[in-house]
Short mmCIF file of C-alpha atoms and ligand atoms in Angstrom, two decimals:
data_model
loop_
_atom_site.label_atom_id
_atom_site.label_comp_id
_atom_site.label_asym_id
_atom_site.label_seq_id
_atom_site.Cartn_x
_atom_site.Cartn_y
_atom_site.Cartn_z
CA UNK V 1 25.67 84.67 79.34
CA UNK V 2 24.16 84.99 75.76
CA UNK V 3 25.59 87.66 73.03
CA UNK V 4 23.94 90.28 71.14
CA UNK V 5 23.57 91.65 67.97
CA UNK V 6 21.47 94.61 68.04
CA UNK V 7 20.18 96.07 64.12
CA UNK V 8 19.25 99.16 64.03
CA UNK V 9 20.92 99.35 68.04
CA UNK V 10 20.70 103.21 67.54
CA UNK V 11 16.14 103.60 66.72
CA UNK V 12 13.71 103.90 69.35
CA UNK V 13 13.89 100.22 69.99
CA UNK V 14 17.86 99.26 69.00
CA UNK V 15 17.56 102.13 72.29
CA UNK V 16 15.29 100.42 74.94
CA UNK V 17 17.32 97.44 74.29
CA UNK V 18 20.45 98.59 75.46
CA UNK V 19 19.25 100.11 79.09
CA UNK V 20 17.53 96.42 79.41
CA UNK V 21 20.72 95.41 79.01
CA UNK V 22 22.96 97.48 80.57
CA UNK V 23 20.52 96.25 83.91
CA UNK V 24 21.96 92.48 83.63
CA UNK V 25 25.36 92.68 82.44
CA UNK V 26 25.67 89.37 84.09
CA UNK V 27 23.64 87.59 82.00
CA UNK V 28 24.09 90.05 78.92
CA UNK V 29 26.82 91.24 76.42
CA UNK V 30 26.64 92.84 73.17
CA UNK V 31 28.27 91.54 70.54
CA UNK V 32 27.39 94.30 67.40
CA UNK V 33 25.93 96.76 67.03
CA UNK V 34 24.30 98.45 64.24
CA UNK V 35 23.42 102.37 62.63
CA UNK V 36 22.75 104.00 58.71
CA UNK V 37 23.94 106.77 59.17
CA UNK V 38 23.65 108.82 63.24
CA UNK V 39 27.16 108.47 64.15
CA UNK V 40 27.63 110.36 67.32
CA UNK V 41 25.28 107.95 68.92
CA UNK V 42 26.44 104.60 67.93
CA UNK V 43 30.45 105.88 68.80
CA UNK V 44 28.25 106.97 72.66
CA UNK V 45 26.92 103.65 72.43
CA UNK V 46 29.93 101.19 71.89
CA UNK V 47 31.66 103.29 74.75
CA UNK V 48 28.72 102.07 76.86
CA UNK V 49 28.08 98.88 76.45
CA UNK V 50 32.24 98.17 73.75
CA UNK V 51 31.04 95.15 71.84
CA UNK V 52 32.65 93.64 68.66
CA UNK V 53 31.82 94.49 65.47
CA UNK V 54 29.96 97.66 64.83
CA UNK V 55 28.17 98.96 61.02
CA UNK V 56 27.88 101.85 59.26
CA UNK V 57 25.76 101.91 55.88
CA UNK V 58 28.58 103.84 53.89
CA UNK V 59 31.77 104.37 54.33
CA UNK V 60 32.09 108.18 55.15
CA UNK V 61 29.45 106.65 58.18
CA UNK V 62 31.89 103.87 59.04
CA UNK V 63 35.28 106.39 58.51
CA UNK V 64 34.16 108.90 60.65
CA UNK V 65 33.23 106.66 63.20
CA UNK V 66 36.29 104.46 63.67
CA UNK V 67 38.09 107.49 63.80
CA UNK V 68 35.69 108.36 67.14
CA UNK V 69 36.42 105.09 68.41
CA UNK V 70 40.65 103.85 68.03
CA UNK V 71 41.01 107.85 69.47
CA UNK V 72 38.19 106.29 72.47
CA UNK V 73 40.75 103.71 72.66
CA UNK V 74 38.03 100.96 71.50
CA UNK V 75 39.03 97.34 69.69
CA UNK V 76 35.58 97.33 67.84
CA UNK V 77 36.17 96.06 64.16
CA UNK V 78 34.03 98.46 61.14
CA UNK V 79 31.98 97.62 58.95
CA UNK V 80 29.67 98.99 56.16
CA UNK V 81 27.35 98.58 53.53
CA UNK V 82 24.26 95.85 53.28
CA UNK V 83 26.93 92.89 52.89
CA UNK V 84 28.15 94.00 56.44
CA UNK V 85 25.09 94.28 58.08
CA UNK V 86 23.75 90.27 56.77
CA UNK V 87 27.44 89.44 58.16
CA UNK V 88 26.23 90.67 61.98
CA UNK V 89 23.67 88.93 61.83
CA UNK V 90 25.25 86.09 60.74
CA UNK V 91 28.12 86.36 63.03
CA UNK V 92 28.17 82.99 65.14
CA UNK V 93 29.56 84.91 67.93
CA UNK V 94 26.66 86.10 68.90
CA UNK V 95 23.59 83.93 69.74
CA UNK V 96 20.98 86.81 69.58
CA UNK V 97 19.91 89.04 67.01
CA UNK V 98 17.29 92.06 68.27
CA UNK V 99 15.91 92.75 64.72
CA UNK V 100 14.99 96.94 64.91
CA UNK V 101 15.78 98.81 61.70
CA UNK V 102 13.14 100.20 60.21
CA UNK V 103 10.58 99.09 56.72
CA UNK V 104 12.40 96.83 53.78
CA UNK V 105 15.54 97.95 54.85
CA UNK V 106 15.28 95.35 57.58
CA UNK V 107 14.23 92.82 55.87
CA UNK V 108 17.72 91.08 54.88
CA UNK V 109 19.78 90.99 58.15
CA UNK V 110 16.50 89.88 59.60
CA UNK V 111 16.63 87.06 57.33
CA UNK V 112 19.84 85.83 57.84
CA UNK V 113 19.45 85.64 61.57
CA UNK V 114 16.47 83.57 60.47
CA UNK V 115 18.52 81.55 58.61
CA UNK V 116 21.69 81.28 60.96
CA UNK V 117 19.17 79.22 63.56
CA UNK V 118 19.35 83.04 66.15
CA UNK V 119 17.29 84.01 69.47
CA UNK V 120 15.62 86.02 66.74
CA UNK V 121 14.06 89.14 68.52
CA UNK V 122 11.86 90.23 65.29
CA UNK V 123 11.24 94.15 66.13
CA UNK V 124 10.68 94.52 62.32
CA UNK V 125 7.71 93.55 61.09
CA UNK V 126 8.60 94.77 57.92
CA UNK V 127 10.44 91.69 56.84
CA UNK V 128 7.07 89.00 57.56
CA UNK V 129 4.23 92.08 55.51
CA UNK V 130 6.75 91.36 52.59
CA UNK V 131 8.11 87.91 52.66
CA UNK V 132 6.00 85.99 55.38
CA UNK V 133 6.01 83.10 53.79
CA UNK V 134 9.53 82.45 53.38
CA UNK V 135 11.23 83.88 57.36
CA UNK V 136 8.20 81.65 58.61
CA UNK V 137 10.28 78.22 56.02
CA UNK V 138 13.57 80.16 57.87
CA UNK V 139 12.90 80.13 60.90
CA UNK V 140 11.91 76.38 61.14
CA UNK V 141 14.16 75.22 59.08
CA UNK V 142 17.43 76.44 60.54
CA UNK V 143 15.66 75.06 63.41
CA UNK V 144 15.86 79.62 64.84
CA UNK V 145 13.33 80.57 67.41
CA UNK V 146 11.25 83.31 66.48
CA UNK V 147 9.96 85.60 69.42
CA UNK V 148 7.85 89.13 68.93
CA UNK V 149 8.47 92.24 70.14
CA UNK V 150 5.61 93.91 68.29
CA UNK V 151 3.81 94.35 72.07
CA UNK V 152 1.01 93.17 70.39
CA UNK V 153 2.26 89.86 69.06
CA UNK V 154 4.25 89.84 72.00
CA UNK V 155 0.75 90.03 73.51
CA UNK V 156 -0.31 87.00 72.16
CA UNK V 157 2.11 84.69 71.87
CA UNK V 158 2.30 84.80 76.30
CA UNK V 159 -1.72 84.89 75.79
CA UNK V 160 -1.38 81.43 73.35
CA UNK V 161 -0.87 77.75 75.23
CA UNK V 162 3.48 78.97 76.61
CA UNK V 163 4.23 74.77 74.78
CA UNK V 164 2.29 76.05 70.65
CA UNK V 165 1.99 79.81 71.14
CA UNK V 166 -0.15 79.23 66.92
CA UNK V 167 -3.64 79.70 65.30
CA UNK V 168 -5.65 76.22 66.06
CA UNK V 169 -9.77 74.89 67.12
CA UNK V 170 -8.81 76.14 70.83
CA UNK V 171 -9.02 79.72 68.94
CA UNK V 172 -11.78 81.97 68.60
CA UNK V 173 -9.67 85.39 67.49
CA UNK V 174 -6.80 86.87 68.30
CA UNK V 175 -7.25 90.81 69.40
CA UNK V 176 -4.70 93.21 68.93
CA UNK V 177 -5.60 95.73 69.94
CA UNK V 178 -4.58 99.56 68.79
CA UNK V 179 -4.67 103.10 70.21
CA UNK V 180 -6.31 104.41 66.60
CA UNK V 181 -3.26 106.97 67.35
CA UNK V 182 -3.46 111.20 67.07
CA UNK V 183 -6.19 111.11 65.04
CA UNK V 184 -8.87 109.44 66.17
CA UNK V 185 -11.16 111.75 67.53
CA UNK V 186 -10.10 115.00 64.83
CA UNK V 187 -12.63 116.12 62.30
CA UNK V 188 -12.15 113.71 59.40
CA UNK V 189 -11.97 116.68 57.04
CA UNK V 190 -9.35 118.77 58.52
CA UNK V 191 -6.92 115.24 58.88
CA UNK V 192 -5.97 116.86 54.53
CA UNK V 193 -3.54 118.86 56.54
CA UNK V 194 -2.48 117.82 59.33
CA UNK V 195 1.46 117.69 59.62
CA UNK V 196 4.49 115.37 60.40
CA UNK V 197 5.29 116.68 64.06
CA UNK V 198 1.15 116.54 64.77
CA UNK V 199 1.44 112.77 63.52
CA UNK V 200 4.63 111.59 65.10
CA UNK V 201 2.54 112.41 68.18
CA UNK V 202 1.77 109.44 69.08
CA UNK V 203 -0.05 110.32 72.32
CA UNK V 204 0.99 106.69 74.63
CA UNK V 205 4.07 105.20 72.39
CA UNK V 206 7.57 107.51 72.00
CA UNK V 207 8.78 105.63 68.39
CA UNK V 208 10.73 107.07 64.90
CA UNK V 209 8.83 108.90 62.38
CA UNK V 210 7.87 106.27 60.04
CA UNK V 211 5.91 103.49 62.69
CA UNK V 212 4.50 107.25 63.81
CA UNK V 213 3.13 108.16 61.24
CA UNK V 214 1.95 104.30 60.25
CA UNK V 215 -0.21 104.45 63.90
CA UNK V 216 -2.04 107.76 63.02
CA UNK V 217 -2.82 106.55 59.59
CA UNK V 218 -3.69 102.70 61.04
CA UNK V 219 -0.90 101.17 58.39
CA UNK V 220 0.54 99.92 61.57
CA UNK V 221 -2.75 98.38 62.94
CA UNK V 222 -1.94 96.57 59.11
CA UNK V 223 0.29 95.71 58.39
CA UNK V 224 0.06 93.88 62.08
CA UNK V 225 -2.66 91.96 61.18
CA UNK V 226 -0.14 89.69 58.25
CA UNK V 227 2.36 89.69 61.68
CA UNK V 228 0.67 88.03 63.16
CA UNK V 229 -1.12 85.80 60.57
CA UNK V 230 2.35 84.62 59.46
CA UNK V 231 3.62 84.91 63.69
CA UNK V 232 0.45 82.15 64.91
CA UNK V 233 -0.50 81.03 61.60
CA UNK V 234 -3.82 82.54 61.97
CA UNK V 235 -6.49 83.72 58.31
CA UNK V 236 -6.99 87.38 58.63
CA UNK V 237 -11.28 85.80 59.51
CA UNK V 238 -9.61 84.93 62.36
CA UNK V 239 -8.07 88.18 63.76
CA UNK V 240 -10.02 91.46 64.47
CA UNK V 241 -8.70 94.75 65.37
CA UNK V 242 -9.86 96.97 68.65
CA UNK V 243 -9.25 100.10 68.97
CA UNK V 244 -7.85 100.74 73.46
CA UNK V 245 -7.13 103.68 73.18
CA UNK V 246 -5.21 104.12 76.91
CA UNK V 247 -2.59 101.20 75.69
CA UNK V 248 -2.51 99.21 78.15
CA UNK V 249 -4.23 96.37 77.37
CA UNK V 250 -1.45 95.35 74.60
CA UNK V 251 -3.87 92.12 72.74
CA UNK V 252 -5.54 89.39 73.33
CA UNK V 253 -6.71 85.78 72.25
CA UNK V 254 -10.00 84.60 72.70
CA UNK V 255 -11.02 80.90 73.16
CA UNK V 256 -13.94 78.63 71.98
CA UNK V 257 -14.52 78.35 75.30
CA UNK V 258 -15.12 82.15 75.81
CA UNK V 259 -11.87 82.30 77.97
CA UNK V 260 -9.95 86.03 77.06
CA UNK V 261 -6.89 85.67 78.44
CA UNK V 262 -4.94 88.62 77.74
CA UNK V 263 -1.40 90.63 79.04
CA UNK V 264 -2.17 94.10 80.78
CA UNK V 265 0.88 96.67 80.58
CA UNK V 266 2.33 99.71 80.83
CA UNK V 267 3.23 101.49 76.90
CA UNK V 268 6.94 100.45 77.57
CA UNK V 269 9.02 98.49 74.62
CA UNK V 270 11.49 97.25 77.40
CA UNK V 271 8.57 94.36 78.45
CA UNK V 272 8.39 92.92 75.53
CA UNK V 273 11.87 93.37 74.85
CA UNK V 274 13.03 92.05 78.15
CA UNK V 275 10.07 89.32 77.49
CA UNK V 276 11.65 87.74 73.97
CA UNK V 277 15.85 88.56 75.45
CA UNK V 278 15.06 86.59 78.66
CA UNK V 279 13.05 83.75 77.15
CA UNK V 280 11.28 81.66 78.90
CA UNK V 281 12.30 83.18 82.25
CA UNK V 282 11.74 87.26 83.82
CA UNK V 283 13.69 90.24 83.95
CA UNK V 284 13.20 93.21 85.89
CA UNK V 285 13.40 96.01 82.95
CA UNK V 286 12.82 99.44 84.44
CA UNK V 287 8.94 99.71 83.45
CA UNK V 288 6.29 101.05 86.24
CA UNK V 289 4.09 98.73 87.92
CA UNK V 290 1.13 99.46 85.97
CA UNK V 291 -1.12 100.52 88.59
CA UNK V 292 -4.80 99.93 87.58
CA UNK V 293 -6.35 101.86 90.45
CA UNK V 294 -5.22 104.58 88.71
CA UNK V 295 -5.76 104.38 84.98
CA UNK V 296 -8.95 105.48 84.43
CA UNK V 297 -10.67 102.71 82.77
CA UNK V 298 -10.47 100.67 79.84
CA UNK V 299 -12.19 102.09 76.95
CA UNK V 300 -12.94 99.87 73.37
CA UNK V 301 -14.70 101.10 70.37
CA UNK V 302 -14.24 99.66 66.74
CA UNK V 303 -11.91 100.92 64.39
CA UNK V 304 -13.67 102.62 61.08
CA UNK V 305 -12.47 101.94 58.49
CA UNK V 306 -13.92 105.64 56.41
CA UNK V 307 -10.98 107.23 58.53
CA UNK V 308 -8.54 104.76 58.66
CA UNK V 309 -8.37 103.28 54.86
CA UNK V 310 -5.31 102.18 55.34
CA UNK V 311 -6.18 98.80 56.84
CA UNK V 312 -8.81 97.89 55.29
CA UNK V 313 -5.80 97.97 52.23
CA UNK V 314 -3.78 95.48 54.25
CA UNK V 315 -6.84 92.38 55.44
CA UNK V 316 -7.31 93.10 51.26
CA UNK V 317 -3.42 92.58 50.29
CA UNK V 318 -3.16 89.85 53.02
CA UNK V 319 -6.07 88.12 51.33
CA UNK V 320 -4.71 88.87 47.81
CA UNK V 321 -1.86 87.02 48.56
CA UNK V 322 1.82 86.70 46.70
CA UNK V 323 3.87 89.84 46.32
CA UNK V 324 0.50 92.10 47.46
CA UNK V 325 2.25 92.60 51.10
CA UNK V 326 5.27 93.53 49.93
CA UNK V 327 4.07 95.84 47.04
CA UNK V 328 1.64 97.05 50.36
CA UNK V 329 4.72 97.42 51.70
CA UNK V 330 6.83 99.50 49.56
CA UNK V 331 4.15 101.90 49.21
CA UNK V 332 3.56 102.80 52.19
CA UNK V 333 7.41 103.25 53.85
CA UNK V 334 7.35 105.39 50.00
CA UNK V 335 4.28 107.12 50.65
CA UNK V 336 5.34 107.81 55.09
CA UNK V 337 9.00 109.68 53.98
CA UNK V 338 7.35 111.87 50.99
CA UNK V 339 4.09 113.20 53.44
CA UNK V 340 7.50 113.62 56.41
CA UNK V 341 9.33 115.95 53.78
CA UNK V 342 6.36 117.98 53.43
CA UNK V 343 5.40 116.33 49.12
CA UNK V 344 2.11 113.77 49.77
CA UNK V 345 -0.69 114.88 52.45
CA UNK V 346 -2.04 113.46 55.01
CA UNK V 347 -4.91 112.16 53.24
CA UNK V 348 -3.14 111.33 49.78
CA UNK V 349 -1.16 108.19 51.30
CA UNK V 350 -3.94 105.31 51.19
CA UNK V 351 -4.73 106.31 48.02
CA UNK V 352 -1.47 106.57 46.14
CA UNK V 353 -0.74 102.65 47.43
CA UNK V 354 -3.93 101.94 46.51
CA UNK V 355 -3.19 103.22 42.49
CA UNK V 356 0.33 101.04 43.08
CA UNK V 357 -1.54 98.26 43.84
CA UNK V 358 -3.02 98.21 40.97
CA UNK V 359 0.02 98.89 38.74
CA UNK V 360 1.48 96.20 40.40
CA UNK V 361 1.33 93.10 39.50
CA UNK V 362 1.60 90.15 42.56
CA UNK V 363 3.24 87.44 41.11
CA UNK V 364 3.63 84.47 43.95
CA UNK V 365 7.83 84.86 45.93
CA UNK V 366 9.66 81.97 46.19
CA UNK V 367 13.12 83.64 47.01
CA UNK V 368 14.81 85.94 49.36
CA UNK V 369 15.62 88.23 45.37
CA UNK V 370 12.07 87.68 44.18
CA UNK V 371 11.06 89.78 47.06
CA UNK V 372 13.33 92.63 46.78
CA UNK V 373 12.57 93.23 43.22
CA UNK V 374 8.53 93.46 43.71
CA UNK V 375 9.98 95.89 47.15
CA UNK V 376 11.69 97.75 43.98
CA UNK V 377 9.44 96.88 40.25
CA UNK V 378 6.54 99.23 43.78
CA UNK V 379 8.20 101.79 45.09
CA UNK V 380 10.09 102.89 41.48
CA UNK V 381 5.41 102.19 40.45
CA UNK V 382 4.94 104.53 43.47
CA UNK V 383 7.74 107.35 43.13
CA UNK V 384 6.48 107.83 39.11
CA UNK V 385 3.68 108.27 40.64
CA UNK V 386 4.27 111.41 42.95
CA UNK V 387 6.26 112.95 41.14
CA UNK V 388 3.07 112.96 38.18
CA UNK V 389 0.61 113.55 39.83
CA UNK V 390 0.04 114.95 43.45
CA UNK V 391 1.43 118.52 44.63
CA UNK V 392 0.77 119.73 47.91
P1 LIG T 401 13.93 103.51 64.59
O1 LIG T 401 12.90 104.87 63.61
O2 LIG T 401 14.46 104.57 66.13
O3 LIG T 401 14.76 103.46 64.38
C1 LIG T 401 15.68 102.62 63.11
C2 LIG T 401 17.49 102.13 62.67
O4 LIG T 401 16.77 102.13 62.14
C3 LIG T 401 17.91 103.12 62.73
O5 LIG T 401 19.01 102.66 64.26
C4 LIG T 401 18.54 103.22 62.38
O6 LIG T 401 19.88 103.26 62.07
C5 LIG T 401 18.22 102.00 61.26
N1 LIG T 401 18.76 102.22 59.69
C6 LIG T 401 17.91 102.79 58.94
N2 LIG T 401 16.94 102.79 58.01
C7 LIG T 401 19.34 101.89 57.67
C8 LIG T 401 18.89 102.00 56.79
N3 LIG T 401 18.64 101.71 55.67
N4 LIG T 401 20.21 100.54 57.33
C9 LIG T 401 20.55 99.79 57.45
N5 LIG T 401 19.88 100.59 58.66
C10 LIG T 401 19.02 102.13 58.69
O7 LIG T 401 12.26 103.27 64.39
P2 LIG T 401 11.73 102.32 65.43
O8 LIG T 401 10.80 102.93 66.09
O9 LIG T 401 12.46 101.57 66.49
O10 LIG T 401 11.53 100.89 65.00
C11 LIG T 401 12.11 99.85 64.37
C12 LIG T 401 11.35 98.56 64.33
O11 LIG T 401 10.80 97.46 65.23
C13 LIG T 401 10.07 99.44 63.19
O12 LIG T 401 10.44 98.34 61.51
C14 LIG T 401 9.47 99.47 63.68
O13 LIG T 401 8.00 98.84 62.50
C15 LIG T 401 9.05 98.10 64.70
N6 LIG T 401 8.80 98.81 66.13
C16 LIG T 401 8.66 99.44 66.27
C17 LIG T 401 8.12 100.01 67.88
C18 LIG T 401 8.54 100.97 68.66
O14 LIG T 401 7.86 101.56 69.63
N7 LIG T 401 9.23 101.75 68.12
C19 LIG T 401 7.16 98.99 68.47
C20 LIG T 401 7.45 97.99 67.55
C21 LIG T 401 7.03 97.90 66.69
MG1 LIG T 402 2.86 97.73 67.99
#
């Protein structure tokens, strides 16, 4: 029996994780669930899986949750705040932690799970983008098992040699596939006026709003290139992005001898989640079987960096090293939030990130505090430019 903690259980990945877990009550018990402010959804999840612990973001949310749980006669303990989140991630009562909080807010708890030697199912790509070196070091030091949940990285993990899933002399290239998002073919001169709802209408995947906007700008793929660099010890020159609009091939590894090994499946995050939960076994995930004869063909194209400047910015930040990727990530989070709030137009997202990278120095972080400080400074810088320079 595995005892699982789900950080970010009310999100898209969190809900899919609970869906897979509830299909296998004999294998998995939920120890803790966490959410930011979605009290009603979290209360419903607690009624469903009866965790020992539930963590929320604020005292008000904790009080509202406690009232609901008491009314339902549940013994679930309620805690709140960033420290409670970190404590939940490291709690010895669980052995498996799904890190599915969105953005930089998920870094301290994901890092705590890594330091505590858990089986870490990592959906929160921002943690590796911000602090890849320190995160991988924590995994090595604690003996944690790190399993990538991002579908591309899960595909690469499955396509690398099982005994050593890392880049090496035998690998020519890691090929990350990308759908190209909702604006792949939209006329370039109309991109400045796209709305948040249009940006969040992803053709193949149902996801949270932040990652959906990242997919529309292809910053998501940029963050994934950096994520792949850390997960598989691969240099930037060995990581390639290929647009594949059908999202059937989730990524590939090209070997020196000419072989290319890929992982395929319907675009449903329950497949990588089930893989992470059951590894090295395979369990039923509720995913429809892939029917290639009816899929209507698989196509590929090279990404257009004029249409998707965020992809270029991510490669540049990865090559710059130090805290450049943390600065990139922070500026992107500020820009995406401003876009979703109607305060920044879509095509100004890369512009705000570029200006933030120009203004912040990318020192080399040696601790989690250094990374969080770089994140804080970059956010402040991006916010100050947002208030002074951009008018929608
Ligand atoms: P989401 O917005 O649907 O859910 C986010 C979760 O994080 C929610 O439970 C929310 O309550 C919690 N949260 C938000 N802010 C928080 C804060 N400040 N403190 C504590 N908790 C907070 O996001 P999602 O789409 O499920 O994505 C989660 C992570 O997984 C992201 O890092 C994303 O990049 C990654 N990911 C998602 C998908 C996908 O298909 N959705 C695929 C690959 C990777
Ligand atoms: Mg992905």
